[in-house]
Amino acid sequence: MMTIYFDHAATTPLHPEVLEVMLPIYTQSYGNASSTHSAGREARSIVQRSRESMASLLGCVPTQLVFTSGGTESNNMAILGIAAARASKGKHIITVQTEHHAVLDTCQHLETKGYEVTYLPVDPTGQIHMDQLEQAIRPDTILISVMYGNNEVGTLQPIIQIGSLARSHGICFHVDAVQALGSLTSDLSTLPVDLMSFSAHKIQGPKGMGALYMGKQILLEPILHGGNQEKQHRAGTENVPGIAGFAKALQIFCSHRYEMQQKMEKLRIEMITALEKQLGPEQFIINGHPTERLPHILNISFPGVSTETMLMSLDLEGVAAASGSACSSGSIEISHVLQAMHLPEKVMSSAIRFSFGAGSSLQEVMACTDKIVTIVNRIRKR
């Protein structure tokens, strides 16, 4: 059975051109980038060229990019690093209830170390209220951490306004841009952001590869020790193939960003239109902000059909989708994002995330929609 893969928000397939770049490094240019011999210098040159390429595409200077093992490490490095470096100035952090667990769990860990964290609420579309953020700021606030685009419902946060507010108070601003990297249109030189986390496997790059952007005046306490790599920001032998693959993936995405955004938007609209025609607009609910959102994520609830039942049924039909929530002991838990949005129980318990990618097609959208309609009608008639 052909698999329709609509879970690109979780991970994307490796682009063939990315693999083509990485393979020779595994087999030929395999030196340690910290070694002084010719093989090491060759590996170091690959790392430097990749860093320069990514920096030019992101709008920063190469020394501002630190390579990590992924988005989770980048988030940890930013939050823990700032918390340690600025502890003498205060121990208060502000984040949002709908953040990824890589941020929420890190903040909760800091609470056990004497830090105080304010978790901002969101409205039913998933956005924060700027006045609530401003009211949460205290003299001892050292960090604000807010996700650019939500990985479950796609809602975008007002990053420019948040960053401007943070700077007016002298507060460091971290942005988890893991899900939004393929959709970013502003470069880092114009954004009021001090730290930004990225991950390669969300844009058809290799898994286990990430990066953290650091503003010029930002000082972080390292969370990894044991080497002088990455200008002593992050110890450990550089993942040279992964770094080269990340750079190539970003290059490909940036060169086709507009076309990709238009394609994702079209697929999203076509699925909604088809569902309205075949099910009726009153038979499903779209979660997230109607306009301020990532184009590749579509979170839909089908009241009366549980998330677990729908996912299992879709899987049997060859469709890969997601709940966007954590799995615990084999059961699907209600998404903390949807809970924070204070949606009705029937909406939260029936939410499905469809996320599109470069290889997604209109034919797949139509086929998936037909399967959804069949499943919904069959279950509701029981």
Tab-separated table of C-alpha atoms in Angstrom:
chain	number	residue	atom	x	y	z
A	1	MET	CA	0.000	0.000	0.000
A	2	MET	CA	1.273	3.457	-0.911
A	3	THR	CA	1.965	5.629	2.129
A	4	ILE	CA	0.750	9.218	2.104
A	5	TYR	CA	3.190	10.988	4.378
A	6	PHE	CA	1.578	14.042	5.976
A	7	ASP	CA	3.813	14.284	9.053
A	8	HIS	CA	6.534	16.624	7.791
A	9	ALA	CA	6.270	18.703	10.982
A	10	ALA	CA	7.711	15.693	12.813
A	11	THR	CA	10.490	15.040	10.316
A	12	THR	CA	11.143	15.283	6.602
A	13	PRO	CA	12.790	12.830	4.192
A	14	LEU	CA	16.424	13.540	3.430
A	15	HIS	CA	16.769	15.450	0.165
A	16	PRO	CA	18.733	13.459	-2.465
A	17	GLU	CA	21.091	16.387	-3.046
A	18	VAL	CA	21.784	16.569	0.688
A	19	LEU	CA	22.693	12.883	0.766
A	20	GLU	CA	24.903	13.435	-2.277
A	21	VAL	CA	26.850	16.086	-0.371
A	22	MET	CA	27.158	14.007	2.802
A	23	LEU	CA	28.239	10.618	1.435
A	24	PRO	CA	31.740	11.607	0.231
A	25	ILE	CA	32.467	13.150	3.626
A	26	TYR	CA	31.738	9.838	5.323
A	27	THR	CA	33.968	7.913	2.921
A	28	GLN	CA	36.686	10.386	1.852
A	29	SER	CA	36.804	13.591	3.925
A	30	TYR	CA	36.449	11.788	7.244
A	31	GLY	CA	39.107	13.641	9.226
A	32	ASN	CA	38.459	15.191	12.626
A	33	ALA	CA	37.997	18.934	12.131
A	34	SER	CA	40.101	19.586	15.230
A	35	SER	CA	43.130	17.692	13.875
A	36	THR	CA	46.065	19.650	12.454
A	37	HIS	CA	46.993	17.244	9.635
A	38	SER	CA	45.698	17.593	6.073
A	39	ALA	CA	42.651	15.370	6.635
A	40	GLY	CA	41.683	17.475	9.650
A	41	ARG	CA	42.227	20.720	7.747
A	42	GLU	CA	40.007	19.436	4.928
A	43	ALA	CA	37.216	18.615	7.388
A	44	ARG	CA	37.635	21.995	9.088
A	45	SER	CA	37.374	23.698	5.708
A	46	ILE	CA	34.054	21.918	5.038
A	47	VAL	CA	32.721	23.092	8.393
A	48	GLN	CA	33.804	26.660	7.740
A	49	ARG	CA	32.348	26.791	4.224
A	50	SER	CA	29.081	25.364	5.512
A	51	ARG	CA	28.946	27.883	8.348
A	52	GLU	CA	29.600	30.751	5.945
A	53	SER	CA	26.922	29.511	3.548
A	54	MET	CA	24.291	29.223	6.279
A	55	ALA	CA	25.198	32.581	7.787
A	56	SER	CA	24.773	34.342	4.443
A	57	LEU	CA	21.337	32.755	4.008
A	58	LEU	CA	20.202	33.558	7.552
A	59	GLY	CA	21.506	37.111	7.630
A	60	CYS	CA	24.196	36.828	10.273
A	61	VAL	CA	27.975	36.440	10.456
A	62	PRO	CA	29.502	32.944	10.590
A	63	THR	CA	30.819	33.299	14.138
A	64	GLN	CA	27.244	33.778	15.362
A	65	LEU	CA	26.255	30.209	14.422
A	66	VAL	CA	27.001	27.349	16.802
A	67	PHE	CA	26.366	23.821	15.539
A	68	THR	CA	24.499	21.445	17.871
A	69	SER	CA	22.924	18.001	17.781
A	70	GLY	CA	19.454	19.389	17.048
A	71	GLY	CA	16.703	21.731	18.124
A	72	THR	CA	16.431	20.261	21.615
A	73	GLU	CA	20.083	20.885	22.387
A	74	SER	CA	19.891	24.364	20.853
A	75	ASN	CA	16.962	25.236	23.122
A	76	ASN	CA	18.705	23.788	26.173
A	77	MET	CA	21.926	25.576	25.318
A	78	ALA	CA	20.152	28.926	24.975
A	79	ILE	CA	17.990	28.707	28.098
A	80	LEU	CA	20.446	27.028	30.454
A	81	GLY	CA	23.322	29.084	29.088
A	82	ILE	CA	21.588	32.416	29.673
A	83	ALA	CA	20.248	31.306	33.046
A	84	ALA	CA	23.777	30.536	34.246
A	85	ALA	CA	25.465	33.524	32.626
A	86	ARG	CA	22.940	36.059	33.953
A	87	ALA	CA	22.117	34.524	37.332
A	88	SER	CA	23.696	37.482	39.113
A	89	LYS	CA	21.240	39.821	37.364
A	90	GLY	CA	18.144	37.817	38.214
A	91	LYS	CA	16.472	34.437	38.094
A	92	HIS	CA	13.156	35.137	36.391
A	93	ILE	CA	12.280	33.707	32.970
A	94	ILE	CA	9.193	34.208	30.807
A	95	THR	CA	7.947	31.639	28.311
A	96	VAL	CA	4.610	30.440	26.883
A	97	GLN	CA	2.355	27.542	27.853
A	98	THR	CA	2.311	26.243	24.261
A	99	GLU	CA	6.083	25.889	23.859
A	100	HIS	CA	7.747	22.652	22.807
A	101	HIS	CA	8.722	20.388	25.707
A	102	ALA	CA	12.381	21.101	24.922
A	103	VAL	CA	11.666	24.572	26.309
A	104	LEU	CA	9.012	23.765	28.919
A	105	ASP	CA	10.925	20.884	30.508
A	106	THR	CA	14.127	22.925	30.561
A	107	CYS	CA	12.335	25.765	32.326
A	108	GLN	CA	10.794	23.342	34.808
A	109	HIS	CA	14.269	21.979	35.503
A	110	LEU	CA	15.489	25.502	36.257
A	111	GLU	CA	12.621	25.936	38.709
A	112	THR	CA	14.159	23.131	40.781
A	113	LYS	CA	17.383	25.187	40.846
A	114	GLY	CA	15.807	28.297	42.337
A	115	TYR	CA	14.669	30.096	39.186
A	116	GLU	CA	11.147	31.472	38.743
A	117	VAL	CA	9.302	30.971	35.461
A	118	THR	CA	6.186	32.720	34.208
A	119	TYR	CA	4.238	30.631	31.685
A	120	LEU	CA	2.155	33.020	29.618
A	121	PRO	CA	-1.361	31.942	28.575
A	122	VAL	CA	-2.577	32.095	24.980
A	123	ASP	CA	-5.903	32.935	23.374
A	124	PRO	CA	-8.053	30.300	21.569
A	125	THR	CA	-5.976	30.797	18.397
A	126	GLY	CA	-2.724	30.092	20.235
A	127	GLN	CA	-1.288	33.623	20.351
A	128	ILE	CA	-0.089	35.474	23.425
A	129	HIS	CA	-1.384	38.895	24.470
A	130	MET	CA	1.357	41.511	24.413
A	131	ASP	CA	-0.100	43.347	27.402
A	132	GLN	CA	0.159	40.169	29.496
A	133	LEU	CA	3.780	39.764	28.451
A	134	GLU	CA	4.548	43.343	29.425
A	135	GLN	CA	2.851	42.891	32.792
A	136	ALA	CA	4.901	39.732	33.421
A	137	ILE	CA	8.241	41.536	33.056
A	138	ARG	CA	10.039	42.123	36.342
A	139	PRO	CA	13.311	43.852	37.294
A	140	ASP	CA	14.904	40.416	37.663
A	141	THR	CA	13.657	39.045	34.317
A	142	ILE	CA	16.697	37.786	32.385
A	143	LEU	CA	15.145	35.832	29.510
A	144	ILE	CA	12.042	35.629	27.338
A	145	SER	CA	11.714	32.432	25.279
A	146	VAL	CA	8.956	32.212	22.668
A	147	MET	CA	8.431	29.826	19.763
A	148	TYR	CA	8.233	31.428	16.302
A	149	GLY	CA	5.631	29.057	14.835
A	150	ASN	CA	3.874	26.361	16.848
A	151	ASN	CA	4.666	22.801	15.850
A	152	GLU	CA	1.136	21.513	16.553
A	153	VAL	CA	-1.264	24.162	15.262
A	154	GLY	CA	1.098	26.389	13.244
A	155	THR	CA	0.229	29.640	15.026
A	156	LEU	CA	2.844	32.382	14.668
A	157	GLN	CA	3.760	34.611	17.585
A	158	PRO	CA	4.432	38.378	17.176
A	159	ILE	CA	8.196	37.911	17.311
A	160	ILE	CA	9.127	41.446	16.225
A	161	GLN	CA	6.911	43.060	18.859
A	162	ILE	CA	8.137	40.680	21.553
A	163	GLY	CA	11.772	41.271	20.611
A	164	SER	CA	11.338	45.041	20.599
A	165	LEU	CA	9.738	44.912	24.052
A	166	ALA	CA	12.523	42.682	25.367
A	167	ARG	CA	15.225	45.030	24.077
A	168	SER	CA	13.542	48.059	25.609
A	169	HIS	CA	13.921	46.325	28.985
A	170	GLY	CA	17.404	44.903	28.370
A	171	ILE	CA	16.099	41.312	28.459
A	172	CYS	CA	17.588	38.516	26.364
A	173	PHE	CA	15.146	37.093	23.787
A	174	HIS	CA	15.320	33.475	22.602
A	175	VAL	CA	13.216	32.108	19.741
A	176	ASP	CA	12.611	28.446	18.988
A	177	ALA	CA	12.459	28.592	15.176
A	178	VAL	CA	12.795	24.842	14.596
A	179	GLN	CA	9.390	24.516	12.922
A	180	ALA	CA	9.547	27.884	11.178
A	181	LEU	CA	12.982	27.668	9.543
A	182	GLY	CA	11.604	26.741	6.128
A	183	SER	CA	9.120	29.627	6.286
A	184	LEU	CA	11.308	32.447	7.624
A	185	THR	CA	11.393	35.464	5.340
A	186	SER	CA	13.134	37.964	7.614
A	187	ASP	CA	16.882	37.701	8.080
A	188	LEU	CA	18.497	37.737	11.489
A	189	SER	CA	20.163	41.096	10.892
A	190	THR	CA	16.739	42.761	11.008
A	191	LEU	CA	15.048	40.724	13.736
A	192	PRO	CA	15.234	41.890	17.395
A	193	VAL	CA	16.298	38.388	18.461
A	194	ASP	CA	19.303	37.423	20.599
A	195	LEU	CA	19.164	33.647	20.279
A	196	MET	CA	17.414	31.416	17.742
A	197	SER	CA	17.259	27.618	17.557
A	198	PHE	CA	17.223	25.584	14.330
A	199	SER	CA	17.073	21.916	13.331
A	200	ALA	CA	18.121	20.342	10.025
A	201	HIS	CA	15.664	17.471	9.769
A	202	LYS	CA	12.667	19.809	9.480
A	203	ILE	CA	13.930	21.034	6.089
A	204	GLN	CA	15.026	17.758	4.486
A	205	GLY	CA	18.400	17.813	6.206
A	206	PRO	CA	19.949	15.099	8.402
A	207	LYS	CA	18.591	14.121	11.807
A	208	GLY	CA	20.804	14.851	14.803
A	209	MET	CA	21.950	18.194	13.416
A	210	GLY	CA	21.005	21.649	14.660
A	211	ALA	CA	22.290	25.168	15.141
A	212	LEU	CA	21.959	28.064	17.531
A	213	TYR	CA	22.236	31.689	16.455
A	214	MET	CA	23.838	33.969	19.060
A	215	GLY	CA	23.732	37.746	18.931
A	216	LYS	CA	27.082	39.549	19.001
A	217	GLN	CA	26.759	40.710	22.608
A	218	ILE	CA	25.390	37.439	23.986
A	219	LEU	CA	27.441	35.440	26.474
A	220	LEU	CA	26.408	31.876	27.292
A	221	GLU	CA	27.637	29.487	29.915
A	222	PRO	CA	28.401	26.228	28.019
A	223	ILE	CA	26.320	23.183	28.931
A	224	LEU	CA	28.839	20.748	27.390
A	225	HIS	CA	32.478	20.605	28.476
A	226	GLY	CA	35.509	18.697	27.249
A	227	GLY	CA	36.817	20.527	24.203
A	228	ASN	CA	37.378	23.890	22.538
A	229	GLN	CA	35.181	23.292	19.495
A	230	GLU	CA	32.698	25.937	18.319
A	231	LYS	CA	34.796	28.662	19.946
A	232	GLN	CA	34.302	26.960	23.313
A	233	HIS	CA	30.524	27.337	23.117
A	234	ARG	CA	29.878	23.645	22.509
A	235	ALA	CA	32.425	20.904	23.206
A	236	GLY	CA	32.510	17.761	21.083
A	237	THR	CA	33.821	16.572	17.726
A	238	GLU	CA	32.021	18.371	14.916
A	239	ASN	CA	29.506	16.344	12.904
A	240	VAL	CA	31.096	17.305	9.578
A	241	PRO	CA	28.707	15.357	7.274
A	242	GLY	CA	25.719	16.654	9.229
A	243	ILE	CA	26.949	20.237	9.082
A	244	ALA	CA	27.502	20.030	5.326
A	245	GLY	CA	24.100	18.412	4.910
A	246	PHE	CA	22.398	21.122	6.966
A	247	ALA	CA	24.015	23.823	4.851
A	248	LYS	CA	22.906	22.159	1.626
A	249	ALA	CA	19.359	21.632	2.881
A	250	LEU	CA	19.083	25.298	3.871
A	251	GLN	CA	20.429	26.379	0.495
A	252	ILE	CA	17.820	24.266	-1.310
A	253	PHE	CA	14.983	25.512	0.883
A	254	CYS	CA	15.951	29.160	0.550
A	255	SER	CA	16.207	28.924	-3.231
A	256	HIS	CA	12.651	27.552	-3.422
A	257	ARG	CA	11.089	29.230	-0.378
A	258	TYR	CA	8.416	31.238	-2.190
A	259	GLU	CA	7.343	28.341	-4.394
A	260	MET	CA	7.241	26.044	-1.377
A	261	GLN	CA	5.136	28.448	0.654
A	262	GLN	CA	2.683	28.821	-2.220
A	263	LYS	CA	2.506	25.062	-2.667
A	264	MET	CA	1.916	24.399	1.033
A	265	GLU	CA	-0.797	27.048	1.147
A	266	LYS	CA	-2.514	25.556	-1.911
A	267	LEU	CA	-2.458	22.021	-0.474
A	268	ARG	CA	-3.854	23.311	2.804
A	269	ILE	CA	-6.680	25.177	1.091
A	270	GLU	CA	-7.486	22.234	-1.168
A	271	MET	CA	-7.831	19.870	1.791
A	272	ILE	CA	-10.103	22.263	3.652
A	273	THR	CA	-12.199	22.889	0.533
A	274	ALA	CA	-12.556	19.171	-0.177
A	275	LEU	CA	-13.573	18.456	3.414
A	276	GLU	CA	-16.150	21.250	3.310
A	277	LYS	CA	-17.591	19.814	0.119
A	278	GLN	CA	-17.652	16.168	1.188
A	279	LEU	CA	-18.281	16.409	4.939
A	280	GLY	CA	-19.766	19.853	5.363
A	281	PRO	CA	-18.073	22.816	7.088
A	282	GLU	CA	-19.936	22.146	10.334
A	283	GLN	CA	-18.466	18.638	10.655
A	284	PHE	CA	-14.886	19.658	11.438
A	285	ILE	CA	-12.999	22.457	13.186
A	286	ILE	CA	-9.677	24.024	12.188
A	287	ASN	CA	-7.415	24.788	15.147
A	288	GLY	CA	-4.924	27.638	15.294
A	289	HIS	CA	-4.785	31.195	14.024
A	290	PRO	CA	-6.703	31.743	10.754
A	291	THR	CA	-4.053	33.956	9.151
A	292	GLU	CA	-0.939	34.222	11.358
A	293	ARG	CA	0.256	30.656	10.845
A	294	LEU	CA	2.784	28.388	9.192
A	295	PRO	CA	1.600	27.309	5.724
A	296	HIS	CA	2.486	23.622	6.029
A	297	ILE	CA	0.546	22.732	9.190
A	298	LEU	CA	-3.180	21.988	9.280
A	299	ASN	CA	-4.638	20.921	12.624
A	300	ILE	CA	-8.229	19.678	12.349
A	301	SER	CA	-10.678	18.272	14.880
A	302	PHE	CA	-13.438	15.849	13.911
A	303	PRO	CA	-15.781	15.901	16.946
A	304	GLY	CA	-17.154	12.453	17.663
A	305	VAL	CA	-14.077	10.693	16.282
A	306	SER	CA	-11.274	10.314	18.813
A	307	THR	CA	-7.735	11.245	17.859
A	308	GLU	CA	-6.491	7.726	18.550
A	309	THR	CA	-9.219	6.103	16.431
A	310	MET	CA	-8.610	8.480	13.534
A	311	LEU	CA	-4.835	8.019	13.608
A	312	MET	CA	-5.127	4.227	13.716
A	313	SER	CA	-7.681	4.234	10.909
A	314	LEU	CA	-5.561	6.526	8.752
A	315	ASP	CA	-2.500	4.393	9.392
A	316	LEU	CA	-4.384	1.285	8.218
A	317	GLU	CA	-5.299	3.256	5.089
A	318	GLY	CA	-1.662	4.157	4.445
A	319	VAL	CA	-1.797	7.746	5.702
A	320	ALA	CA	0.838	9.013	8.142
A	321	ALA	CA	-0.485	11.903	10.261
A	322	ALA	CA	-0.028	12.875	13.911
A	323	SER	CA	-1.776	14.065	17.017
A	324	GLY	CA	1.000	16.514	17.786
A	325	SER	CA	0.903	15.249	21.358
A	326	ALA	CA	3.045	12.939	23.424
A	327	CYS	CA	2.495	9.205	23.673
A	328	SER	CA	2.452	7.700	27.124
A	329	SER	CA	2.142	3.983	27.811
A	330	GLY	CA	0.711	3.419	24.349
A	331	SER	CA	-2.132	5.924	24.779
A	332	ILE	CA	-2.434	9.354	23.219
A	333	GLU	CA	-2.646	12.192	25.701
A	334	ILE	CA	-4.515	15.438	25.158
A	335	SER	CA	-2.154	18.004	23.652
A	336	HIS	CA	-0.827	20.562	26.135
A	337	VAL	CA	-1.023	23.113	23.312
A	338	LEU	CA	-4.758	22.575	22.773
A	339	GLN	CA	-5.315	22.586	26.539
A	340	ALA	CA	-3.545	25.938	26.820
A	341	MET	CA	-5.816	27.271	24.080
A	342	HIS	CA	-8.810	26.271	26.270
A	343	LEU	CA	-10.615	24.497	23.448
A	344	PRO	CA	-13.714	22.381	24.152
A	345	GLU	CA	-13.085	18.783	25.194
A	346	LYS	CA	-14.673	17.414	22.019
A	347	VAL	CA	-12.252	19.511	19.951
A	348	MET	CA	-9.139	18.580	21.927
A	349	SER	CA	-9.919	14.860	21.967
A	350	SER	CA	-10.408	14.637	18.205
A	351	ALA	CA	-7.540	16.781	16.861
A	352	ILE	CA	-5.292	15.549	14.044
A	353	ARG	CA	-2.244	17.336	12.627
A	354	PHE	CA	-1.607	17.069	8.901
A	355	SER	CA	1.681	18.634	7.805
A	356	PHE	CA	2.845	18.910	4.226
A	357	GLY	CA	6.292	18.922	2.642
A	358	ALA	CA	8.205	19.227	-0.604
A	359	GLY	CA	7.087	15.823	-1.832
A	360	SER	CA	3.397	16.267	-0.988
A	361	SER	CA	0.996	16.422	-3.912
A	362	LEU	CA	-2.565	17.481	-4.662
A	363	GLN	CA	-3.327	13.890	-5.615
A	364	GLU	CA	-2.285	12.783	-2.125
A	365	VAL	CA	-4.425	15.491	-0.537
A	366	MET	CA	-7.483	14.339	-2.477
A	367	ALA	CA	-6.823	10.685	-1.664
A	368	CYS	CA	-6.311	11.485	2.016
A	369	THR	CA	-9.493	13.549	2.132
A	370	ASP	CA	-11.505	10.684	0.665
A	371	LYS	CA	-10.141	8.369	3.340
A	372	ILE	CA	-10.933	10.880	6.105
A	373	VAL	CA	-14.518	11.251	4.924
A	374	THR	CA	-14.989	7.482	4.761
A	375	ILE	CA	-13.573	7.025	8.271
A	376	VAL	CA	-15.623	9.846	9.804
A	377	ASN	CA	-18.872	8.679	8.221
A	378	ARG	CA	-18.275	5.070	9.244
A	379	ILE	CA	-17.536	5.928	12.867
A	380	ARG	CA	-20.326	8.442	13.287
A	381	LYS	CA	-22.894	5.954	12.023
A	382	ARG	CA	-22.055	3.441	14.749
